[in-house]
Coordinates of C-alpha atoms in Angstrom, one line a residue:
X1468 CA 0.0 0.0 0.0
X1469 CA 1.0 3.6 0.5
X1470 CA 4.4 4.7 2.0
X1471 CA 2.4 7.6 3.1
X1472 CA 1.7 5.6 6.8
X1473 CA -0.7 7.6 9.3
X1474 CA 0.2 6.8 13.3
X1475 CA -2.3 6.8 15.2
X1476 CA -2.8 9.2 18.3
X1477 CA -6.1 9.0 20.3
X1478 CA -6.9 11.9 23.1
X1479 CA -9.1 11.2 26.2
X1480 CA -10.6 13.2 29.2
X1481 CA -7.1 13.8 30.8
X1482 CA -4.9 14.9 27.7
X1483 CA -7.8 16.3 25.3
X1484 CA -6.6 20.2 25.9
X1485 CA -3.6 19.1 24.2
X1486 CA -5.3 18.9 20.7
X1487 CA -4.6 22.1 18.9
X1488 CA -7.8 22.5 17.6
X1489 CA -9.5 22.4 21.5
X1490 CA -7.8 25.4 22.5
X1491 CA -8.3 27.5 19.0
X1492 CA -11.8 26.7 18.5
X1493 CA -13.5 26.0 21.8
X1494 CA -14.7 28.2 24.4
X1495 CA -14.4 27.7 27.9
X1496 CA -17.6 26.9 28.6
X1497 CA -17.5 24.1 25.7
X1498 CA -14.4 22.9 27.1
X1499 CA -15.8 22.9 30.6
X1500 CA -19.0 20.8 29.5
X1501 CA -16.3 18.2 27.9
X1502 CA -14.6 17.8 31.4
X1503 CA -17.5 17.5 33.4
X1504 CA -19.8 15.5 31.1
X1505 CA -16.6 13.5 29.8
X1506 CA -16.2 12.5 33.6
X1507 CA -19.8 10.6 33.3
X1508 CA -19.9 9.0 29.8
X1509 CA -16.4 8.0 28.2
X1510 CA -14.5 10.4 25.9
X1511 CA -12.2 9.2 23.3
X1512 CA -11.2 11.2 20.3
X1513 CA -8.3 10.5 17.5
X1514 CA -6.1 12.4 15.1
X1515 CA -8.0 10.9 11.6
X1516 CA -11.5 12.5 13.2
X1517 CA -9.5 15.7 14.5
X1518 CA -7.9 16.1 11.3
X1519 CA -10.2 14.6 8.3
X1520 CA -13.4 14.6 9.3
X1521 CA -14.3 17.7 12.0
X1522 CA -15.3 21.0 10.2
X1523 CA -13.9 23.3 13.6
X1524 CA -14.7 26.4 11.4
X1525 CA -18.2 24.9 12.9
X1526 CA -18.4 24.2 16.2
X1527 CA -21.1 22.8 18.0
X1528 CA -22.8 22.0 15.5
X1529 CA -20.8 20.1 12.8
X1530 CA -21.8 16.1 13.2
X1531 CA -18.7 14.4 13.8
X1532 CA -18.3 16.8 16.3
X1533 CA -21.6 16.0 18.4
X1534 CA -20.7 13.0 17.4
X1535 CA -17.1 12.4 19.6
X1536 CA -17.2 15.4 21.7
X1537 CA -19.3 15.5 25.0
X1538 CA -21.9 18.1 25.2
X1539 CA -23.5 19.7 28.5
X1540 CA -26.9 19.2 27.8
X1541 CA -25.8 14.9 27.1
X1542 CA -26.6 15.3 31.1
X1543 CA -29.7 16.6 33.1
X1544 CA -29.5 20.0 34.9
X1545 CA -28.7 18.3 38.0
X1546 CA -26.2 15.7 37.2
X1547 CA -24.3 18.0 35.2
X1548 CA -24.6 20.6 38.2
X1549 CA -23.6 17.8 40.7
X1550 CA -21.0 16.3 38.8
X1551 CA -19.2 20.5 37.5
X1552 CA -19.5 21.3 41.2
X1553 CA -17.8 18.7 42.2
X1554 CA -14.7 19.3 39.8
X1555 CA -14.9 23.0 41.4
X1556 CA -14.2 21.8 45.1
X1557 CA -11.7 19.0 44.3
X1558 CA -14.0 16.4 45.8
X1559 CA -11.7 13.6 46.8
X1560 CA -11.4 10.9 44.3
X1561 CA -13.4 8.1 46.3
X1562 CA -16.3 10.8 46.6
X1563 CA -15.9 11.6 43.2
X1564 CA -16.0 7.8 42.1
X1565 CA -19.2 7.2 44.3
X1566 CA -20.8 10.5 42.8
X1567 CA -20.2 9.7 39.2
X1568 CA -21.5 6.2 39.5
X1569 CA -24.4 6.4 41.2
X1570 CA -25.2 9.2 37.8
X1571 CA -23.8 6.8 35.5
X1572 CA -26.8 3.9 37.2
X1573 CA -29.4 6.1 36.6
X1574 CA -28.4 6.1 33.1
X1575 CA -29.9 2.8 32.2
X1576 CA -27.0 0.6 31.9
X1577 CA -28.6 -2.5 31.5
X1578 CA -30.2 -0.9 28.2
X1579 CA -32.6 -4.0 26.6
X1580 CA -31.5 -5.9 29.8
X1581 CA -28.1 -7.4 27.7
X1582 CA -26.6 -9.2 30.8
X1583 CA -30.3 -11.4 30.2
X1584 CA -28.5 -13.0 27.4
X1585 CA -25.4 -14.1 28.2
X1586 CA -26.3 -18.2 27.6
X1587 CA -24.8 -21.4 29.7
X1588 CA -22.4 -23.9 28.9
X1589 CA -22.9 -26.9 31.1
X1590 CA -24.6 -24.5 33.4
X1591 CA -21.5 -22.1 33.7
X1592 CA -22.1 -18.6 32.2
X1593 CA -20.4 -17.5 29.3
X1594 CA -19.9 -13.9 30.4
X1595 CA -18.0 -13.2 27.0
X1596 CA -21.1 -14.2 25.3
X1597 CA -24.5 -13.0 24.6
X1598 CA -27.4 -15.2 22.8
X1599 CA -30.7 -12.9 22.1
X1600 CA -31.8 -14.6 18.4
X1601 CA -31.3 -18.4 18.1
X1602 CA -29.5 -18.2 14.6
X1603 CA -27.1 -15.0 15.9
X1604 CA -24.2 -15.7 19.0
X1605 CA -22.5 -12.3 19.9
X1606 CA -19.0 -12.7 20.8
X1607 CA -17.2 -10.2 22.8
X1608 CA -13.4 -10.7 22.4
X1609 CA -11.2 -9.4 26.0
X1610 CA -8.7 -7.7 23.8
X1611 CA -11.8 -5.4 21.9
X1612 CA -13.1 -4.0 24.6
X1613 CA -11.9 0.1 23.1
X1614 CA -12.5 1.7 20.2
X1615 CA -10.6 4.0 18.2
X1616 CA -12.4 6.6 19.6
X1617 CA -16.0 6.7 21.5
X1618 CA -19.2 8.0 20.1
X1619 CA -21.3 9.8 22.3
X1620 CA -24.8 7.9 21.9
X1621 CA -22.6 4.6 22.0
X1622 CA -25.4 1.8 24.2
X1623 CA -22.4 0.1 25.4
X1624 CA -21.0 2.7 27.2
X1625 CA -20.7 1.1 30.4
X1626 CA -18.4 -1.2 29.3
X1627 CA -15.9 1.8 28.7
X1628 CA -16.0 3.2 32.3
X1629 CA -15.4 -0.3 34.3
X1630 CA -19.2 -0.5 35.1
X1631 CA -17.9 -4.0 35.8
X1632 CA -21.6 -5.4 36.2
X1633 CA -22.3 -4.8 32.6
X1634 CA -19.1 -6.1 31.1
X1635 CA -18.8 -8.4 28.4
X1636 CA -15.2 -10.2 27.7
X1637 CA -13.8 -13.8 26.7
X1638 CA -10.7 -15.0 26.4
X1639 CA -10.9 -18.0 25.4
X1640 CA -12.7 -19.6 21.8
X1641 CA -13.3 -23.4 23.2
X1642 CA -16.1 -22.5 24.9
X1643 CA -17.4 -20.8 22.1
X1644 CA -16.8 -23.6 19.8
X1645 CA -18.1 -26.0 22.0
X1646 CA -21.2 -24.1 22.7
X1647 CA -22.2 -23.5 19.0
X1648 CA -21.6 -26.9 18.6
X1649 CA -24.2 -27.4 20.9
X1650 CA -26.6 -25.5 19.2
X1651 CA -27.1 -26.3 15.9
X1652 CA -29.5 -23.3 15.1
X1653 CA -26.8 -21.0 15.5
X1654 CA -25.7 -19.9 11.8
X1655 CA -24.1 -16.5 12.4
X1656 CA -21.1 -15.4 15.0
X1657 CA -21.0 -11.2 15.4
X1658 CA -17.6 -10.7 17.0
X1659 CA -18.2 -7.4 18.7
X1660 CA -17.0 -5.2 21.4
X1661 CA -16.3 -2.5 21.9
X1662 CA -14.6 -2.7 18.5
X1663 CA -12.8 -6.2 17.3
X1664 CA -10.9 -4.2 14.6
X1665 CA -9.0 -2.6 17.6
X1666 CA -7.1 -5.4 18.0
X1667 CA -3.5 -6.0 16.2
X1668 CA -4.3 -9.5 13.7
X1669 CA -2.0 -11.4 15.5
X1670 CA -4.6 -11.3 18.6
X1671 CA -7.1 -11.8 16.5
X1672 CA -6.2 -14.5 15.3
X1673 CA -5.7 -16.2 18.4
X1674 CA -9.4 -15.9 18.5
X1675 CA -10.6 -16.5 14.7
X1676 CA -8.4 -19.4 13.2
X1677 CA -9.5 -22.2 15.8
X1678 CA -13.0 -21.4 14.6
X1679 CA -11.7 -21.9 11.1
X1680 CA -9.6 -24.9 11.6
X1681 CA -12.8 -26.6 14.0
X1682 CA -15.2 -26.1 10.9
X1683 CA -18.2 -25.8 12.9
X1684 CA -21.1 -27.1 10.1
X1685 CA -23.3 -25.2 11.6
X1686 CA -22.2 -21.9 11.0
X1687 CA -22.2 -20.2 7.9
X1688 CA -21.8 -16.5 8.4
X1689 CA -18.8 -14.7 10.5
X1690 CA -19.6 -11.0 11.1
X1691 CA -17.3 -8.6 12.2
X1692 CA -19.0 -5.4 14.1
X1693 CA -17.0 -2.3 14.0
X1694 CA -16.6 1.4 13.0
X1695 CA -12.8 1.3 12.4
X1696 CA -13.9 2.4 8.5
X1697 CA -15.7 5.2 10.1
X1698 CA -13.1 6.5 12.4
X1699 CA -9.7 4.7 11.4
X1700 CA -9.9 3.3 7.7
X1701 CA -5.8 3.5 8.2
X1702 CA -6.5 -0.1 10.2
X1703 CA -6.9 -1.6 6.3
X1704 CA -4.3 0.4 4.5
X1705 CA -1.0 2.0 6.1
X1706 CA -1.5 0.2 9.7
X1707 CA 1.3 -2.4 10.3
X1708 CA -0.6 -5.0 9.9
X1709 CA -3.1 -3.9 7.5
X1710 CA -1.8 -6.6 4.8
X1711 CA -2.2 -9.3 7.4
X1712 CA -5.7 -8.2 8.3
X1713 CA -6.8 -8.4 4.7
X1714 CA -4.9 -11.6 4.4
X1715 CA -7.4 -13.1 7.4
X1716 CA -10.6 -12.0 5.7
X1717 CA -9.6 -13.9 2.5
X1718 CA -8.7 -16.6 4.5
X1719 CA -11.9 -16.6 6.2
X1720 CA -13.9 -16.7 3.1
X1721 CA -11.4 -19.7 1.6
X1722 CA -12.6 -21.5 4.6
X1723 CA -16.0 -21.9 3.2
X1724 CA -17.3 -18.8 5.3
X1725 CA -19.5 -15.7 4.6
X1726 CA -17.6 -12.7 6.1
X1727 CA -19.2 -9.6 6.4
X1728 CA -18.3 -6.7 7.5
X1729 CA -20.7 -4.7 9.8
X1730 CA -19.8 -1.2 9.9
X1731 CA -21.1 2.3 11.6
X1732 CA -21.6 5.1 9.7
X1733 CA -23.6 7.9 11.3
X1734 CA -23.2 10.4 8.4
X1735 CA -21.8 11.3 4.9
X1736 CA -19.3 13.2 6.1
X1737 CA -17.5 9.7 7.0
X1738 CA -17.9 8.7 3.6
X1739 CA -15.9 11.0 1.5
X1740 CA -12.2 10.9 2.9
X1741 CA -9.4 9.0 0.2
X1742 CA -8.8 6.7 3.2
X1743 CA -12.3 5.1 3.8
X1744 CA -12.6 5.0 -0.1
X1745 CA -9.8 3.3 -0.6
X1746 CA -10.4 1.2 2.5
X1747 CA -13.8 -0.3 1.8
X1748 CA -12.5 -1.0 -2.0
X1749 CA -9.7 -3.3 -0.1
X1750 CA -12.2 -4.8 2.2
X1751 CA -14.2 -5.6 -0.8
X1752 CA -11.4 -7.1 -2.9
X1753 CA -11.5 -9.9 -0.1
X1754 CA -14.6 -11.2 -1.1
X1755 CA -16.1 -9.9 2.2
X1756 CA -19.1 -7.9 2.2
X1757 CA -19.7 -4.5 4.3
X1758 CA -23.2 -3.6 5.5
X1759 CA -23.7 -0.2 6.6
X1760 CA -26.1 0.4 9.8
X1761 CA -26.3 3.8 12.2
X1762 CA -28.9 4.9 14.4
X1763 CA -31.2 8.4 13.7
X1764 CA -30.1 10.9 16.0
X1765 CA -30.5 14.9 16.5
X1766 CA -27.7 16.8 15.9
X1767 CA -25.8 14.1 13.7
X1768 CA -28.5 12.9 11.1
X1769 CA -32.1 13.9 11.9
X1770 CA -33.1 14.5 8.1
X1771 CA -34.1 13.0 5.1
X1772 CA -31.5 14.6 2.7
X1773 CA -28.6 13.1 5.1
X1774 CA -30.0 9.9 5.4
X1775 CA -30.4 9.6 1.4
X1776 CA -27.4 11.1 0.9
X1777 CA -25.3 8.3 2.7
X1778 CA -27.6 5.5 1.7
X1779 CA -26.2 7.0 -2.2
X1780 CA -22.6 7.4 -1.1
X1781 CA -22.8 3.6 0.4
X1782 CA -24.5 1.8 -2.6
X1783 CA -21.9 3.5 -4.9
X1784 CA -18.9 2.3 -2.8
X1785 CA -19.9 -1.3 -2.9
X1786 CA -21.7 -1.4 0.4
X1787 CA -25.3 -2.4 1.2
X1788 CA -27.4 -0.5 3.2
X1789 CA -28.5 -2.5 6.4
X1790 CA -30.1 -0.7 9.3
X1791 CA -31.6 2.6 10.8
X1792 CA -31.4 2.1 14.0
X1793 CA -33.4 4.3 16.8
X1794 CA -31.2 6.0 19.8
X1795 CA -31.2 3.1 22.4
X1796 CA -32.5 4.0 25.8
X1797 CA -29.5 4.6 27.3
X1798 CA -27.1 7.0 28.1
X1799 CA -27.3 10.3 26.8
X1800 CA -30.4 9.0 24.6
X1801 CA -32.7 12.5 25.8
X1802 CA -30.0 14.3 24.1
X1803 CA -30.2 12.4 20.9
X1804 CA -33.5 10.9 21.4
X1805 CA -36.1 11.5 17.6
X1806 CA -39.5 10.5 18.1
X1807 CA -41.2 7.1 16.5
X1808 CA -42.8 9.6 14.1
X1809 CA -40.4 11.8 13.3
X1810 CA -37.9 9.2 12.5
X1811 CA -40.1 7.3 10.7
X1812 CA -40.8 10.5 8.4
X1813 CA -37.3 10.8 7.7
X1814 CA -36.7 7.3 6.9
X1815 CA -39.8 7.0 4.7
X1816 CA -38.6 10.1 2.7
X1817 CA -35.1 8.9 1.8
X1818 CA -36.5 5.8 1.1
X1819 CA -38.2 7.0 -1.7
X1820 CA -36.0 8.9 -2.9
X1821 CA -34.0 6.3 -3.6
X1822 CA -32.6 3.6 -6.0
X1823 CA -33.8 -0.6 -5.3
X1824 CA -30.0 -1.1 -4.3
X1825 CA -30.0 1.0 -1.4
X1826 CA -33.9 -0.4 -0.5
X1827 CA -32.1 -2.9 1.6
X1828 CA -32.3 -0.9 4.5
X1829 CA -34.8 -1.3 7.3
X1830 CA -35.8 1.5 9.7
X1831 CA -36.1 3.0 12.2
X1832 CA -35.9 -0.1 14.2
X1833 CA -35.4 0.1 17.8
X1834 CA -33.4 -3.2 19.4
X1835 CA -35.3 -3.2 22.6
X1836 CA -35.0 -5.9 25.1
X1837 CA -37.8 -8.5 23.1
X1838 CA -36.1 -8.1 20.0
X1839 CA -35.7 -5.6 16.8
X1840 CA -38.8 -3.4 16.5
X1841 CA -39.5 -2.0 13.2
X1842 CA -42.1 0.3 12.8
X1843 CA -44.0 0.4 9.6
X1844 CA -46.0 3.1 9.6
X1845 CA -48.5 5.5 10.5
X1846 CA -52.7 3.6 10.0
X1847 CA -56.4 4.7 11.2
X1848 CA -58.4 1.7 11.8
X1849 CA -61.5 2.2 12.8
X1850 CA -61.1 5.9 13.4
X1851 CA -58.0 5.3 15.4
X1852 CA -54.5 6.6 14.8
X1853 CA -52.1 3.7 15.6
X1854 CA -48.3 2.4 14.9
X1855 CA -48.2 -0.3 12.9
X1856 CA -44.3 -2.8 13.7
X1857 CA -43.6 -5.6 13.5
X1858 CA -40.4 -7.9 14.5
X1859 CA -38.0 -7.7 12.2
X1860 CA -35.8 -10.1 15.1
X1861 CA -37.2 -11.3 18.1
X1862 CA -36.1 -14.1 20.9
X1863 CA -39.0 -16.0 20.3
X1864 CA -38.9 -16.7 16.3
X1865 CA -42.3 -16.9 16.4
X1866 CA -43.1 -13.5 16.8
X1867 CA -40.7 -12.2 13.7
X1868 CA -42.8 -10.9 10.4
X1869 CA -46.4 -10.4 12.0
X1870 CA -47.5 -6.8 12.1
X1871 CA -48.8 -5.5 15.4
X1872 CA -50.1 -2.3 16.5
X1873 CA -50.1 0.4 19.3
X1874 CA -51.8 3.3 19.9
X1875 CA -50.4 6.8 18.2
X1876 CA -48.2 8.8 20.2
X1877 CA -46.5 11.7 18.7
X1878 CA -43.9 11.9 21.8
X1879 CA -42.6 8.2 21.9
X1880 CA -39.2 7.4 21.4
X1881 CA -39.4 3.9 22.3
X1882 CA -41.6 0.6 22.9
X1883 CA -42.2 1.2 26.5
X1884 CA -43.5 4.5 25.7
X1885 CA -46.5 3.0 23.8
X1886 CA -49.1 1.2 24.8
X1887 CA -51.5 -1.8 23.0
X1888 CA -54.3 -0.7 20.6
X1889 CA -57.8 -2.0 20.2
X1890 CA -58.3 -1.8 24.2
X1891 CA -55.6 -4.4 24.8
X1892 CA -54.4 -4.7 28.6
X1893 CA -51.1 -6.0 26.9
X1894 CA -48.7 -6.5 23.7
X1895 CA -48.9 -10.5 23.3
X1896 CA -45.3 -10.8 22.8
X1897 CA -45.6 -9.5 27.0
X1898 CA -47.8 -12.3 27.6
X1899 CA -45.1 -15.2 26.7
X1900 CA -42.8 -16.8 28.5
X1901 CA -39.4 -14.9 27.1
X1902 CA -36.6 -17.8 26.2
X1903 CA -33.4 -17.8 28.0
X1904 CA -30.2 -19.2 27.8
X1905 CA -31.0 -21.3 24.8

């Protein structure tokens, strides 16, 4: 590849004032909210964003700036009040530590309750593990648990700010072998993290090639969840490894696999650098696929002409459009938060606007704790305004493909916030016995 290698530098919450472009374009009330919010949610920023994708001639309000940088009103009044007050009189650090994580539970960390699906292996937990669909295993490799840098609306936050509860890591691949083995439904293994592609391929490789060399029948499909393309492309170019790394992906598909490639992109902005181009056209040569998935969010992407914008830019790179997600309720997800309607305005008018390729895309879907939640549209029935969703991925298969409906509520932002139409006392996917630890 090129000679023209790009070292990677990441800033965080202690070193961030040493970025040049902090101290030239931020005021100290913007830098202030980054210390005191960035001391609740985790902060990580690196040169590629700094440099290639942040307008700072437009600061707040340039995406990939919401997008990485903490913002004061990604709090509430009085945690951000608690929490700046508390930087102002040097609180001691065990204070501090109690302070910031009694905020940090009140944030929902258990978003879709994901320690529910970490499965058993001859009755042991496998805490590196989680198994919500029957054909889908997530894997959660030790050495993935960072990313090149840390979006702000990011659902698995607390694995970034030792929320130990809530912390997903293996080291090991024979118990994953063995317990795919063991269940015969399972088809597709999503290595995930944090970010997999954070790891050097000589680590992970330690976790990939028994899975290659065990040739599990049952699985067909290796995915690969990251947003390296997004925020480091240099991974699959200049890295040192980057020829190795490429090298594995055709050696997973020679193995008889499908290997895909999912990857974040929040906005179009991310799309347009040499480096991602010339990265997704090497991840491509592999044989690999790349699907493309982001959530809506204010402030990033909360419009039609972004959203059909980067479905474009994505088809004409070679990538399929996959998912729109909805802001999980997590976090900062008030902040971000777009309403069932709104969203699904959005997403219905880039839809249509539109080529077939790029109609591969569902949305908005929220991923709540009973399984992907598509919703379809707006109906009256009988003089009544409702949703109309359906499962688009549930933990009972059962439910997935039936539509359903709720009542019409212009201030939702997600399933709990609606309630059963037709004078239901409940949804009938509350009614069943939920599957666990299949």
């Amino acid at each position: 590849m090129s000679n023209n290698i790009r070292k990677y530098k990441a800033w965080s919450l202690p070193n961030f004032l040493k970025i040049p472009q902090v101290k030239t374009y931020l005021s100290e009330g913007e830098i202030k909210a980054i210390k005191t919010v960035g001391s609740v949610l985790p902060f990580k920023v690196n040169n590629y964003v700094v440099e290639e994708l942040i307008d700072w001639n437009n600061i707040p309000n340039d995406p990939i700036f919401q997008l990485t940088f903490p913002q004061k009103e990604m709090l509430s009044e009085k945690h951000y009040r608690s929490v700046s007050e508390a930087i102002d009189s040097n609180m001691n650090k065990r204070e501090m530590v109690e302070l910031i994580n009694g905020i940090r539970r009140e944030l929902n960390p258990h978003s879709s309750s994901q320690i529910e699906n970490i499965p058993l292996l001859d009755g042991v937990p496998l805490t590196g593990i989680q198994h919500k669909y029957k054909e889908t295993v997530l894997f959660f490799p030790s050495n993935s648990q960072t990313c090149h840098a840390y979006c702000t609306f990011c659902f698995r936050w607390p694995q970034f700010v030792n929320l130990d509860a809530v912390k997903f890591a293996m080291k090991e691949t024979d118990l994953l072998i063995k317990y795919i083995e063991n269940n015969k439904e399972v088809t597709d293994l999503l290595f995930t993290g944090g970010d997999p592609m954070i790891m050097k391929t000589s680590i992970f490789k330690r976790y990939l090639e028994p899975i290659l060399n065990n040739k599990v029948g049952n699985l067909q499909n290796i995915r690969i969840g990251t947003k390296a393309l997004g925020y480091w492309p240099y991974k699959f170019l200049t890295d040192d490894d980057a020829d190795e790394m490429i090298a594995l992906f055709e050696e997973i598909i020679a193995s008889g696999y499908n290997l895909t490639i999912m990857a974040h992109f929040n906005h179009p902005n991310e799309l347009k650098t040499e480096a991602v181009r010339k990265a997704i056209k090497r991840i491509l040569s592999t044989g690999a696929q790349i699907r493309t998935q982001s959530p809506i969010m204010k402030y990033i992407n909360d419009s039609s002409e972004i959203w059909e914008e980067m479905w474009r830019e994505q088809v004409k790179l070679g990538c399929i459009p996959y998912y729109m997600f909805l802001a999980r309720d997590t976090g900062a997800q008030s902040y971000f938060a777009i309403t069932l309607s709104d969203a699904l305005e959005i997403y219905q008018n880039a839809y249509r606007k539109v080529g077939g390729l790029a109609r591969t895309v569902k949305g908005p879907v929220m991923s709540a704790n009973q399984g992907k939640v598509q919703v379809l549209g707006v109906n009256e029935i009988n003089n009544e305004k409702l949703f109309t969703l359906r499962f688009n991925q549930a933990r009972n298969p059962n439910w997935v493909g039936a539509p359903f409906f709720s009542k019409y509520n212009e201030e939702a932002v997600w399933l709990n916030d609606l309630t059963p139409a037709f004078g239901a006392e409940s949804f009938f996917f509350e009614k069943e016995q939920l599957f666990q630890n299949i």
